[in-house]
Amino acid sequence: MTFEFDSLTSEPDRPNRPRRRALAVLGASMLVAGAGGLGFGLGRSADDDAVAPGAPAEPVADTTAASDAPDDRAPATLPPIVPNATGVVQVVTEEAAGDSVGINSSGGGGWTMFGGEPMTLLTERTTDSGVVLRAHLGELWDQGFSEYDDFGGPDGWQPPEWCFESGQVRIAMGGGEATGTSVIDVGSVSWWTTPFAGRAVSALTMGTADANPYRVVFVQAPASVTNVSVSFADGASDSAAPVDGVAILAVPGAGASTDSGDGWFGPPTDFDVVFDDAAGEDAVVDGSRTGYNDPEFQQSCSPPPPALPEPGEQPADPATDEATIVDLMLTIYGDDDGGNDARIDDTTGVAGARDQVREGSFEEAAANAEAIVEELVFTSPTEAWFRYRIETTSGTFSERFGIAVNVESVWKITRATICQDLSLAGGDCGGDTGPIRPPGA
């Protein structure tokens, strides 16, 4: 059987909590950028008084005796530079070695992503096109997780180990004459000591400096996987058997989806990786939804939202009342002219705040906003707390909390709920419009 890892999942209801689900929820995204490496060289003059290039054909004699020369005398002229019989440039000077003039030069230390540290060879492979690929694992580090409450999260919650990389893998590539210019390139990808669901897929483009780009995919696989294969949108493919749980795949070409148009090729995303499992439970990973782009991964690395209040006495028809509140949030937020403001318990300052939003830079996003209730609980027959998200053209605002009240048999959304969201778009109802949080959050 095959499992597709590209779908949203619903957050399970908490045990022993008699509440109803309004819609499926995706936890708040935890977008943590992975570390990368760049090499660079630094150079500077070794002497602030360096003589500019272009010495005269004949040396200029220094008429000042060495013993009589003041400390601030002008620098001596560089001696002539003459190629020897082998073509190697050498400096010609008649002075003794001990009295020779210092030769100024530029120089400096370099830096690499691994700093010369010892590395372990993970795997080496030569593809059918003659490209040699090597993967070395650099020094691992301890993520040093502390309880998430240090950062404002729920007490005792810690992100799983797979939420952050625990090292870097050096990818080296050479060869490629069968497809173009010979390639020599080095890059890096992330390493997970405990990959999410046992699988990790990282991609990079190599060989662009040699005008012979390759799409390279590094894979970490469970021990039960006997083969991994990659297929790109243009039909290019490659496969290999994992060695000690890792494999490198590579196909020539940068791929249309990676060319930014200015000569820079980003990581390819238009591919699928198939994990062939010995038990027949194969998995398919979509390259556009790997790592931090995978909703399941995001949800697993997101702290649980604050709990809504405990349920209280229920209304006579809770299912109907819940549907009314869910629909009310949709209609109020999709109402640009305030026609549904009668369903707000107190409209003080709301109209003015709406005008400020219309005149601001978030007008379009606010006009198309939708408020989607995700979870709701009745704390009494006349009060309901709910968690919702706001979807706009400029992004999604998750983990919003609101309150609905029943006024003379009519359910209404509280002013505080509406005004906290108008403030996101620059609307001010006046007074305290801070975010609503459940008791104890």
Tab-separated table of C-alpha atoms in Angstrom:
chain	number	residue	atom	x	y	z
A	1	MET	CA	0.000	0.000	0.000
A	2	THR	CA	1.111	3.598	-0.543
A	3	PHE	CA	0.751	6.518	1.820
A	4	GLU	CA	0.687	10.036	0.365
A	5	PHE	CA	2.408	12.533	2.674
A	6	ASP	CA	0.879	15.712	1.283
A	7	SER	CA	-2.443	16.133	3.054
A	8	LEU	CA	-3.673	18.138	6.017
A	9	THR	CA	-4.509	16.338	9.207
A	10	SER	CA	-7.037	17.203	11.864
A	11	GLU	CA	-6.041	17.891	15.410
A	12	PRO	CA	-7.587	15.185	17.629
A	13	ASP	CA	-10.122	16.183	20.233
A	14	ARG	CA	-8.800	16.216	23.739
A	15	PRO	CA	-10.005	13.294	25.869
A	16	ASN	CA	-12.849	13.785	28.325
A	17	ARG	CA	-13.791	17.120	26.816
A	18	PRO	CA	-17.419	17.140	25.553
A	19	ARG	CA	-16.978	19.632	22.764
A	20	ARG	CA	-17.664	19.679	19.040
A	21	ARG	CA	-15.388	20.196	16.109
A	22	ALA	CA	-16.372	22.921	13.686
A	23	LEU	CA	-13.698	22.385	11.020
A	24	ALA	CA	-10.407	20.556	10.577
A	25	VAL	CA	-7.451	22.508	11.927
A	26	LEU	CA	-3.846	22.829	10.963
A	27	GLY	CA	-1.649	23.807	13.868
A	28	ALA	CA	0.271	27.075	13.828
A	29	SER	CA	3.264	26.882	11.546
A	30	MET	CA	6.703	26.693	13.094
A	31	LEU	CA	8.915	27.833	10.251
A	32	VAL	CA	12.434	27.310	11.245
A	33	ALA	CA	14.989	28.008	8.629
A	34	GLY	CA	17.742	25.406	8.117
A	35	ALA	CA	21.350	26.487	8.219
A	36	GLY	CA	23.372	26.695	4.969
A	37	GLY	CA	26.957	27.413	3.985
A	38	LEU	CA	28.814	29.805	1.738
A	39	GLY	CA	32.513	30.037	1.045
A	40	PHE	CA	34.319	33.319	0.744
A	41	GLY	CA	37.848	34.672	0.668
A	42	LEU	CA	39.205	37.723	2.419
A	43	GLY	CA	42.197	39.695	1.198
A	44	ARG	CA	43.926	42.869	2.278
A	45	SER	CA	47.261	44.578	1.806
A	46	ALA	CA	49.960	43.238	4.089
A	47	ASP	CA	51.490	46.710	4.330
A	48	ASP	CA	49.624	50.017	4.377
A	49	ASP	CA	52.577	51.560	2.450
A	50	ALA	CA	52.474	49.037	-0.391
A	51	VAL	CA	53.803	50.254	-3.728
A	52	ALA	CA	51.285	50.182	-6.542
A	53	PRO	CA	51.904	47.688	-9.358
A	54	GLY	CA	53.973	48.826	-12.316
A	55	ALA	CA	57.614	49.047	-11.214
A	56	PRO	CA	60.097	50.680	-13.646
A	57	ALA	CA	62.195	48.484	-15.945
A	58	GLU	CA	65.424	49.260	-14.010
A	59	PRO	CA	65.727	49.370	-10.227
A	60	VAL	CA	66.137	52.814	-8.662
A	61	ALA	CA	69.086	53.058	-6.352
A	62	ASP	CA	68.497	54.007	-2.736
A	63	THR	CA	71.037	56.753	-1.975
A	64	THR	CA	70.323	56.666	1.756
A	65	ALA	CA	72.452	54.263	3.736
A	66	ALA	CA	70.464	51.719	5.671
A	67	SER	CA	71.979	52.797	8.981
A	68	ASP	CA	71.151	56.456	8.335
A	69	ALA	CA	67.586	55.966	7.048
A	70	PRO	CA	64.906	57.593	9.179
A	71	ASP	CA	61.902	55.468	10.288
A	72	ASP	CA	59.504	57.443	8.112
A	73	ARG	CA	61.493	57.283	4.907
A	74	ALA	CA	59.649	56.573	1.660
A	75	PRO	CA	59.357	52.890	0.731
A	76	ALA	CA	61.914	51.490	-1.652
A	77	THR	CA	60.843	50.853	-5.232
A	78	LEU	CA	60.008	47.245	-6.048
A	79	PRO	CA	62.771	45.419	-7.965
A	80	PRO	CA	61.998	44.206	-11.472
A	81	ILE	CA	59.987	41.000	-11.938
A	82	VAL	CA	61.388	38.656	-14.573
A	83	PRO	CA	60.126	35.230	-15.702
A	84	ASN	CA	62.707	32.465	-15.443
A	85	ALA	CA	63.374	29.746	-17.977
A	86	THR	CA	60.361	27.739	-16.841
A	87	GLY	CA	58.051	30.715	-17.059
A	88	VAL	CA	57.806	31.080	-13.281
A	89	VAL	CA	57.958	34.687	-12.144
A	90	GLN	CA	60.828	35.494	-9.817
A	91	VAL	CA	62.114	38.654	-8.177
A	92	VAL	CA	65.539	39.875	-9.222
A	93	THR	CA	67.486	41.865	-6.654
A	94	GLU	CA	71.182	42.566	-6.084
A	95	GLU	CA	70.815	43.090	-2.354
A	96	ALA	CA	71.811	40.487	0.156
A	97	ALA	CA	69.062	38.338	1.569
A	98	GLY	CA	69.311	39.958	4.941
A	99	ASP	CA	68.839	43.425	3.485
A	100	SER	CA	66.242	42.582	0.833
A	101	VAL	CA	63.226	44.790	0.316
A	102	GLY	CA	59.923	43.304	1.625
A	103	ILE	CA	57.514	42.272	-1.137
A	104	ASN	CA	53.934	43.400	-0.456
A	105	SER	CA	51.082	41.026	-1.264
A	106	SER	CA	47.379	40.457	-0.681
A	107	GLY	CA	46.302	37.436	1.320
A	108	GLY	CA	43.995	36.156	3.983
A	109	GLY	CA	42.339	33.162	5.478
A	110	GLY	CA	39.414	31.405	3.849
A	111	TRP	CA	36.266	29.994	5.415
A	112	THR	CA	34.269	26.924	4.520
A	113	MET	CA	30.979	25.619	5.763
A	114	PHE	CA	32.721	22.827	7.681
A	115	GLY	CA	35.875	24.605	8.820
A	116	GLY	CA	38.190	21.644	8.254
A	117	GLU	CA	36.496	19.493	10.873
A	118	PRO	CA	36.744	15.687	10.656
A	119	MET	CA	33.904	14.172	8.640
A	120	THR	CA	32.467	10.698	8.216
A	121	LEU	CA	31.846	9.310	4.743
A	122	LEU	CA	28.175	8.338	4.615
A	123	THR	CA	27.974	7.058	1.064
A	124	GLU	CA	29.657	7.304	-2.316
A	125	ARG	CA	28.116	6.619	-5.683
A	126	THR	CA	28.863	6.915	-9.401
A	127	THR	CA	25.754	7.493	-11.506
A	128	ASP	CA	25.096	6.020	-14.955
A	129	SER	CA	26.198	9.332	-16.491
A	130	GLY	CA	29.571	9.110	-14.745
A	131	VAL	CA	28.961	11.651	-12.003
A	132	VAL	CA	30.743	10.847	-8.748
A	133	LEU	CA	28.768	11.798	-5.634
A	134	ARG	CA	29.977	11.716	-2.046
A	135	ALA	CA	28.170	12.566	1.177
A	136	HIS	CA	30.147	13.319	4.338
A	137	LEU	CA	28.600	13.952	7.731
A	138	GLY	CA	30.101	16.815	9.693
A	139	GLU	CA	30.059	17.374	13.425
A	140	LEU	CA	26.699	16.813	15.080
A	141	TRP	CA	25.299	19.138	17.665
A	142	ASP	CA	22.837	18.833	20.515
A	143	GLN	CA	19.686	20.802	19.815
A	144	GLY	CA	19.599	21.710	23.495
A	145	PHE	CA	15.822	21.841	23.690
A	146	SER	CA	14.392	23.615	26.678
A	147	GLU	CA	10.791	23.418	27.687
A	148	TYR	CA	8.711	25.555	25.388
A	149	ASP	CA	7.244	27.507	28.275
A	150	ASP	CA	10.527	29.469	28.257
A	151	PHE	CA	9.238	30.976	25.003
A	152	GLY	CA	5.638	31.513	26.035
A	153	GLY	CA	4.304	28.081	25.130
A	154	PRO	CA	2.344	25.653	27.301
A	155	ASP	CA	4.061	24.300	30.394
A	156	GLY	CA	6.246	21.280	29.761
A	157	TRP	CA	5.816	21.166	25.977
A	158	GLN	CA	8.930	20.399	23.976
A	159	PRO	CA	9.269	20.218	20.200
A	160	PRO	CA	10.080	16.708	18.933
A	161	GLU	CA	13.676	15.982	17.977
A	162	TRP	CA	12.896	16.058	14.253
A	163	CYS	CA	11.818	19.713	14.364
A	164	PHE	CA	15.403	20.958	14.093
A	165	GLU	CA	18.353	19.659	12.146
A	166	SER	CA	21.164	18.127	14.178
A	167	GLY	CA	24.024	18.488	11.696
A	168	GLN	CA	25.113	19.204	8.157
A	169	VAL	CA	25.985	16.873	5.295
A	170	ARG	CA	28.677	17.877	2.803
A	171	ILE	CA	27.723	16.877	-0.741
A	172	ALA	CA	30.567	16.696	-3.272
A	173	MET	CA	30.154	16.116	-6.989
A	174	GLY	CA	32.676	15.554	-9.765
A	175	GLY	CA	32.665	14.411	-13.357
A	176	GLY	CA	29.710	15.005	-15.646
A	177	GLU	CA	31.619	14.899	-18.937
A	178	ALA	CA	28.870	12.777	-20.459
A	179	THR	CA	26.435	15.685	-20.177
A	180	GLY	CA	28.693	18.693	-20.676
A	181	THR	CA	31.578	20.490	-19.034
A	182	SER	CA	33.390	18.620	-16.284
A	183	VAL	CA	31.869	19.547	-12.925
A	184	ILE	CA	33.580	20.129	-9.581
A	185	ASP	CA	31.183	21.357	-6.911
A	186	VAL	CA	30.455	21.150	-3.192
A	187	GLY	CA	27.231	21.902	-1.337
A	188	SER	CA	25.499	21.015	1.897
A	189	VAL	CA	22.143	19.831	3.176
A	190	SER	CA	20.678	19.243	6.603
A	191	TRP	CA	21.006	16.090	8.677
A	192	TRP	CA	18.399	14.794	11.098
A	193	THR	CA	19.407	12.306	13.779
A	194	THR	CA	15.710	11.469	14.128
A	195	PRO	CA	13.960	12.276	10.835
A	196	PHE	CA	10.231	12.979	10.790
A	197	ALA	CA	8.393	9.704	10.082
A	198	GLY	CA	11.832	8.159	9.523
A	199	ARG	CA	12.326	10.030	6.255
A	200	ALA	CA	14.211	13.176	5.224
A	201	VAL	CA	14.489	14.598	1.712
A	202	SER	CA	16.751	17.540	0.854
A	203	ALA	CA	17.470	18.902	-2.616
A	204	LEU	CA	20.005	21.264	-4.133
A	205	THR	CA	21.249	22.288	-7.574
A	206	MET	CA	24.948	21.761	-8.255
A	207	GLY	CA	27.264	22.330	-11.200
A	208	THR	CA	25.890	25.692	-12.289
A	209	ALA	CA	29.313	27.353	-12.054
A	210	ASP	CA	30.541	24.858	-14.652
A	211	ALA	CA	27.483	25.455	-16.857
A	212	ASN	CA	26.444	21.830	-16.350
A	213	PRO	CA	23.756	21.872	-13.628
A	214	TYR	CA	22.544	18.767	-11.831
A	215	ARG	CA	19.568	18.287	-9.538
A	216	VAL	CA	20.813	16.429	-6.481
A	217	VAL	CA	18.525	14.862	-3.862
A	218	PHE	CA	19.855	13.539	-0.552
A	219	VAL	CA	17.620	11.039	1.227
A	220	GLN	CA	17.495	9.562	4.731
A	221	ALA	CA	15.347	6.429	4.797
A	222	PRO	CA	14.106	3.880	7.345
A	223	ALA	CA	16.065	0.633	7.579
A	224	SER	CA	13.212	-1.282	5.935
A	225	VAL	CA	13.484	0.723	2.692
A	226	THR	CA	15.258	-1.208	-0.052
A	227	ASN	CA	15.252	1.432	-2.797
A	228	VAL	CA	14.553	5.126	-3.275
A	229	SER	CA	13.802	6.801	-6.586
A	230	VAL	CA	13.208	10.354	-7.714
A	231	SER	CA	11.091	11.492	-10.660
A	232	PHE	CA	11.070	15.088	-11.871
A	233	ALA	CA	8.314	16.901	-13.730
A	234	ASP	CA	10.332	16.864	-16.960
A	235	GLY	CA	10.584	13.061	-16.839
A	236	ALA	CA	14.152	12.834	-15.536
A	237	SER	CA	14.632	10.144	-12.890
A	238	ASP	CA	17.218	8.288	-10.837
A	239	SER	CA	17.185	5.553	-8.210
A	240	ALA	CA	19.532	3.882	-5.759
A	241	ALA	CA	19.530	1.468	-2.843
A	242	PRO	CA	20.159	3.227	0.491
A	243	VAL	CA	23.442	2.475	2.207
A	244	ASP	CA	23.089	2.551	5.987
A	245	GLY	CA	19.873	4.514	5.545
A	246	VAL	CA	21.138	7.215	3.151
A	247	ALA	CA	21.178	7.662	-0.614
A	248	ILE	CA	22.151	10.355	-3.132
A	249	LEU	CA	20.194	10.797	-6.341
A	250	ALA	CA	21.148	13.069	-9.236
A	251	VAL	CA	19.878	13.920	-12.695
A	252	PRO	CA	21.324	16.415	-15.214
A	253	GLY	CA	19.617	19.734	-15.838
A	254	ALA	CA	18.491	22.526	-13.547
A	255	GLY	CA	14.787	22.054	-14.174
A	256	ALA	CA	12.397	24.814	-15.165
A	257	SER	CA	11.127	25.342	-11.629
A	258	THR	CA	14.544	26.177	-10.191
A	259	ASP	CA	15.695	28.913	-12.604
A	260	SER	CA	15.037	32.305	-11.034
A	261	GLY	CA	15.721	34.051	-14.350
A	262	ASP	CA	18.856	35.835	-13.186
A	263	GLY	CA	21.297	32.958	-13.429
A	264	TRP	CA	20.720	31.624	-9.914
A	265	PHE	CA	19.283	28.148	-9.547
A	266	GLY	CA	17.465	27.397	-6.326
A	267	PRO	CA	16.660	23.990	-4.846
A	268	PRO	CA	14.429	21.926	-7.132
A	269	THR	CA	10.924	21.201	-5.888
A	270	ASP	CA	9.156	19.637	-8.887
A	271	PHE	CA	9.802	16.025	-7.961
A	272	ASP	CA	8.499	13.018	-6.063
A	273	VAL	CA	10.613	10.579	-4.071
A	274	VAL	CA	9.322	7.020	-3.706
A	275	PHE	CA	10.484	4.892	-0.785
A	276	ASP	CA	10.202	1.188	-1.656
A	277	ASP	CA	9.635	-0.628	1.608
A	278	ALA	CA	10.369	-4.334	2.045
A	279	ALA	CA	7.060	-4.689	3.901
A	280	GLY	CA	5.150	-3.278	0.921
A	281	GLU	CA	4.184	-0.080	2.725
A	282	ASP	CA	5.758	2.287	0.224
A	283	ALA	CA	5.713	6.051	0.773
A	284	VAL	CA	5.699	8.959	-1.669
A	285	VAL	CA	7.138	12.335	-0.661
A	286	ASP	CA	6.206	15.407	-2.691
A	287	GLY	CA	9.287	17.571	-3.217
A	288	SER	CA	7.283	20.773	-2.907
A	289	ARG	CA	6.079	19.759	0.559
A	290	THR	CA	9.231	18.465	2.182
A	291	GLY	CA	10.603	19.611	5.507
A	292	TYR	CA	9.093	22.830	6.756
A	293	ASN	CA	6.678	22.955	3.809
A	294	ASP	CA	4.944	19.748	4.907
A	295	PRO	CA	1.721	20.544	6.825
A	296	GLU	CA	2.021	17.337	8.859
A	297	PHE	CA	5.571	18.267	9.806
A	298	GLN	CA	4.459	21.782	10.754
A	299	GLN	CA	1.660	20.463	12.919
A	300	SER	CA	3.931	18.013	14.710
A	301	CYS	CA	6.338	20.854	15.534
A	302	SER	CA	3.688	23.346	16.644
A	303	PRO	CA	2.790	23.653	20.321
A	304	PRO	CA	-0.779	22.730	21.154
A	305	PRO	CA	-3.053	25.791	21.284
A	306	PRO	CA	-4.270	27.024	24.663
A	307	ALA	CA	-7.249	25.061	25.876
A	308	LEU	CA	-10.703	26.560	25.688
A	309	PRO	CA	-12.619	26.893	28.977
A	310	GLU	CA	-14.319	23.847	30.417
A	311	PRO	CA	-17.857	23.218	29.141
A	312	GLY	CA	-20.708	24.361	31.339
A	313	GLU	CA	-24.452	23.942	31.156
A	314	GLN	CA	-25.428	23.391	27.526
A	315	PRO	CA	-28.109	25.249	25.522
A	316	ALA	CA	-31.310	23.440	24.549
A	317	ASP	CA	-30.118	22.836	20.971
A	318	PRO	CA	-26.305	23.022	21.007
A	319	ALA	CA	-25.824	21.682	17.453
A	320	THR	CA	-28.059	24.356	15.932
A	321	ASP	CA	-26.549	27.100	18.070
A	322	GLU	CA	-23.034	26.028	17.099
A	323	ALA	CA	-23.903	26.151	13.393
A	324	THR	CA	-25.389	29.619	13.901
A	325	ILE	CA	-22.178	30.947	15.493
A	326	VAL	CA	-19.962	29.386	12.826
A	327	ASP	CA	-22.058	30.949	10.064
A	328	LEU	CA	-22.194	34.268	11.908
A	329	MET	CA	-18.396	34.552	11.961
A	330	LEU	CA	-18.276	33.897	8.218
A	331	THR	CA	-20.933	36.470	7.368
A	332	ILE	CA	-19.668	39.242	9.642
A	333	TYR	CA	-16.102	38.991	8.336
A	334	GLY	CA	-17.243	38.841	4.729
A	335	ASP	CA	-19.445	41.903	5.241
A	336	ASP	CA	-17.678	45.048	4.080
A	337	ASP	CA	-20.524	47.529	4.590
A	338	GLY	CA	-21.415	46.564	8.151
A	339	GLY	CA	-24.819	45.181	7.253
A	340	ASN	CA	-24.442	42.449	9.873
A	341	ASP	CA	-23.229	44.706	12.665
A	342	ALA	CA	-26.575	44.153	14.385
A	343	ARG	CA	-25.196	40.714	15.257
A	344	ILE	CA	-22.396	42.321	17.299
A	345	ASP	CA	-23.307	42.775	20.972
A	346	ASP	CA	-21.822	46.298	21.164
A	347	THR	CA	-20.927	48.304	18.033
A	348	THR	CA	-19.193	51.179	19.835
A	349	GLY	CA	-16.287	52.320	17.646
A	350	VAL	CA	-16.734	49.492	15.135
A	351	ALA	CA	-17.885	51.666	12.221
A	352	GLY	CA	-14.950	54.054	12.693
A	353	ALA	CA	-12.517	51.168	12.845
A	354	ARG	CA	-13.949	49.763	9.607
A	355	ASP	CA	-13.396	53.134	7.919
A	356	GLN	CA	-9.761	53.183	9.068
A	357	VAL	CA	-9.233	49.731	7.599
A	358	ARG	CA	-10.758	50.793	4.262
A	359	GLU	CA	-8.377	53.746	4.104
A	360	GLY	CA	-5.330	51.712	5.063
A	361	SER	CA	-2.913	49.485	3.195
A	362	PHE	CA	-4.709	46.301	4.276
A	363	GLU	CA	-8.026	47.206	2.671
A	364	GLU	CA	-7.978	44.408	0.096
A	365	ALA	CA	-6.851	41.742	2.549
A	366	ALA	CA	-9.521	42.753	5.076
A	367	ALA	CA	-12.273	42.888	2.465
A	368	ASN	CA	-11.592	39.275	1.467
A	369	ALA	CA	-10.975	37.922	4.969
A	370	GLU	CA	-12.771	34.815	6.183
A	371	ALA	CA	-13.070	33.778	9.829
A	372	ILE	CA	-13.243	30.002	10.143
A	373	VAL	CA	-14.216	28.498	13.498
A	374	GLU	CA	-12.138	25.452	14.387
A	375	GLU	CA	-13.337	24.503	17.858
A	376	LEU	CA	-16.194	25.670	20.063
A	377	VAL	CA	-17.419	25.039	23.598
A	378	PHE	CA	-20.504	26.318	25.408
A	379	THR	CA	-19.589	27.575	28.860
A	380	SER	CA	-23.260	28.290	29.587
A	381	PRO	CA	-26.556	28.302	27.667
A	382	THR	CA	-25.855	31.954	26.735
A	383	GLU	CA	-22.073	31.995	26.198
A	384	ALA	CA	-19.717	30.174	23.839
A	385	TRP	CA	-15.936	30.326	23.478
A	386	PHE	CA	-14.313	29.322	20.215
A	387	ARG	CA	-10.966	29.124	18.474
A	388	TYR	CA	-10.753	30.300	14.866
A	389	ARG	CA	-8.394	31.375	12.125
A	390	ILE	CA	-8.587	34.284	9.697
A	391	GLU	CA	-7.665	33.590	6.092
A	392	THR	CA	-6.734	36.607	3.967
A	393	THR	CA	-5.010	37.274	0.671
A	394	SER	CA	-1.888	38.271	2.611
A	395	GLY	CA	-1.722	35.277	4.940
A	396	THR	CA	-3.441	33.244	7.633
A	397	PHE	CA	-3.793	34.347	11.250
A	398	SER	CA	-4.080	31.269	13.449
A	399	GLU	CA	-5.051	30.627	17.057
A	400	ARG	CA	-7.540	33.462	17.384
A	401	PHE	CA	-10.057	33.200	20.221
A	402	GLY	CA	-13.538	34.682	20.318
A	403	ILE	CA	-16.706	34.802	22.378
A	404	ALA	CA	-20.354	34.676	21.361
A	405	VAL	CA	-23.240	35.612	23.657
A	406	ASN	CA	-26.958	34.990	23.444
A	407	VAL	CA	-28.905	38.255	23.846
A	408	GLU	CA	-32.674	37.851	24.007
A	409	SER	CA	-32.533	34.517	22.135
A	410	VAL	CA	-30.208	35.895	19.427
A	411	TRP	CA	-26.575	34.817	19.200
A	412	LYS	CA	-24.140	37.712	18.750
A	413	ILE	CA	-20.355	38.036	18.466
A	414	THR	CA	-18.758	40.202	21.140
A	415	ARG	CA	-17.267	43.582	20.328
A	416	ALA	CA	-13.915	42.467	21.743
A	417	THR	CA	-13.757	39.631	19.198
A	418	ILE	CA	-14.399	41.896	16.215
A	419	CYS	CA	-12.235	44.796	17.388
A	420	GLN	CA	-9.175	42.630	18.093
A	421	ASP	CA	-9.229	41.589	14.449
A	422	LEU	CA	-9.904	45.049	13.022
A	423	SER	CA	-6.796	46.179	14.899
A	424	LEU	CA	-4.744	43.704	12.858
A	425	ALA	CA	-5.566	45.804	9.775
A	426	GLY	CA	-5.101	49.191	11.421
A	427	GLY	CA	-8.634	49.753	12.736
A	428	ASP	CA	-9.050	51.152	16.242
A	429	CYS	CA	-12.387	50.718	18.026
A	430	GLY	CA	-11.110	52.646	21.016
A	431	GLY	CA	-10.339	51.280	24.422
A	432	ASP	CA	-8.673	47.949	25.073
A	433	THR	CA	-8.701	45.814	21.909
A	434	GLY	CA	-6.028	43.380	22.999
A	435	PRO	CA	-6.264	39.750	21.943
A	436	ILE	CA	-8.731	37.489	23.709
A	437	ARG	CA	-7.081	34.547	25.430
A	438	PRO	CA	-8.751	31.668	27.286
A	439	PRO	CA	-8.472	31.658	31.076
A	440	GLY	CA	-5.104	30.299	32.107
A	441	ALA	CA	-3.522	30.758	28.649
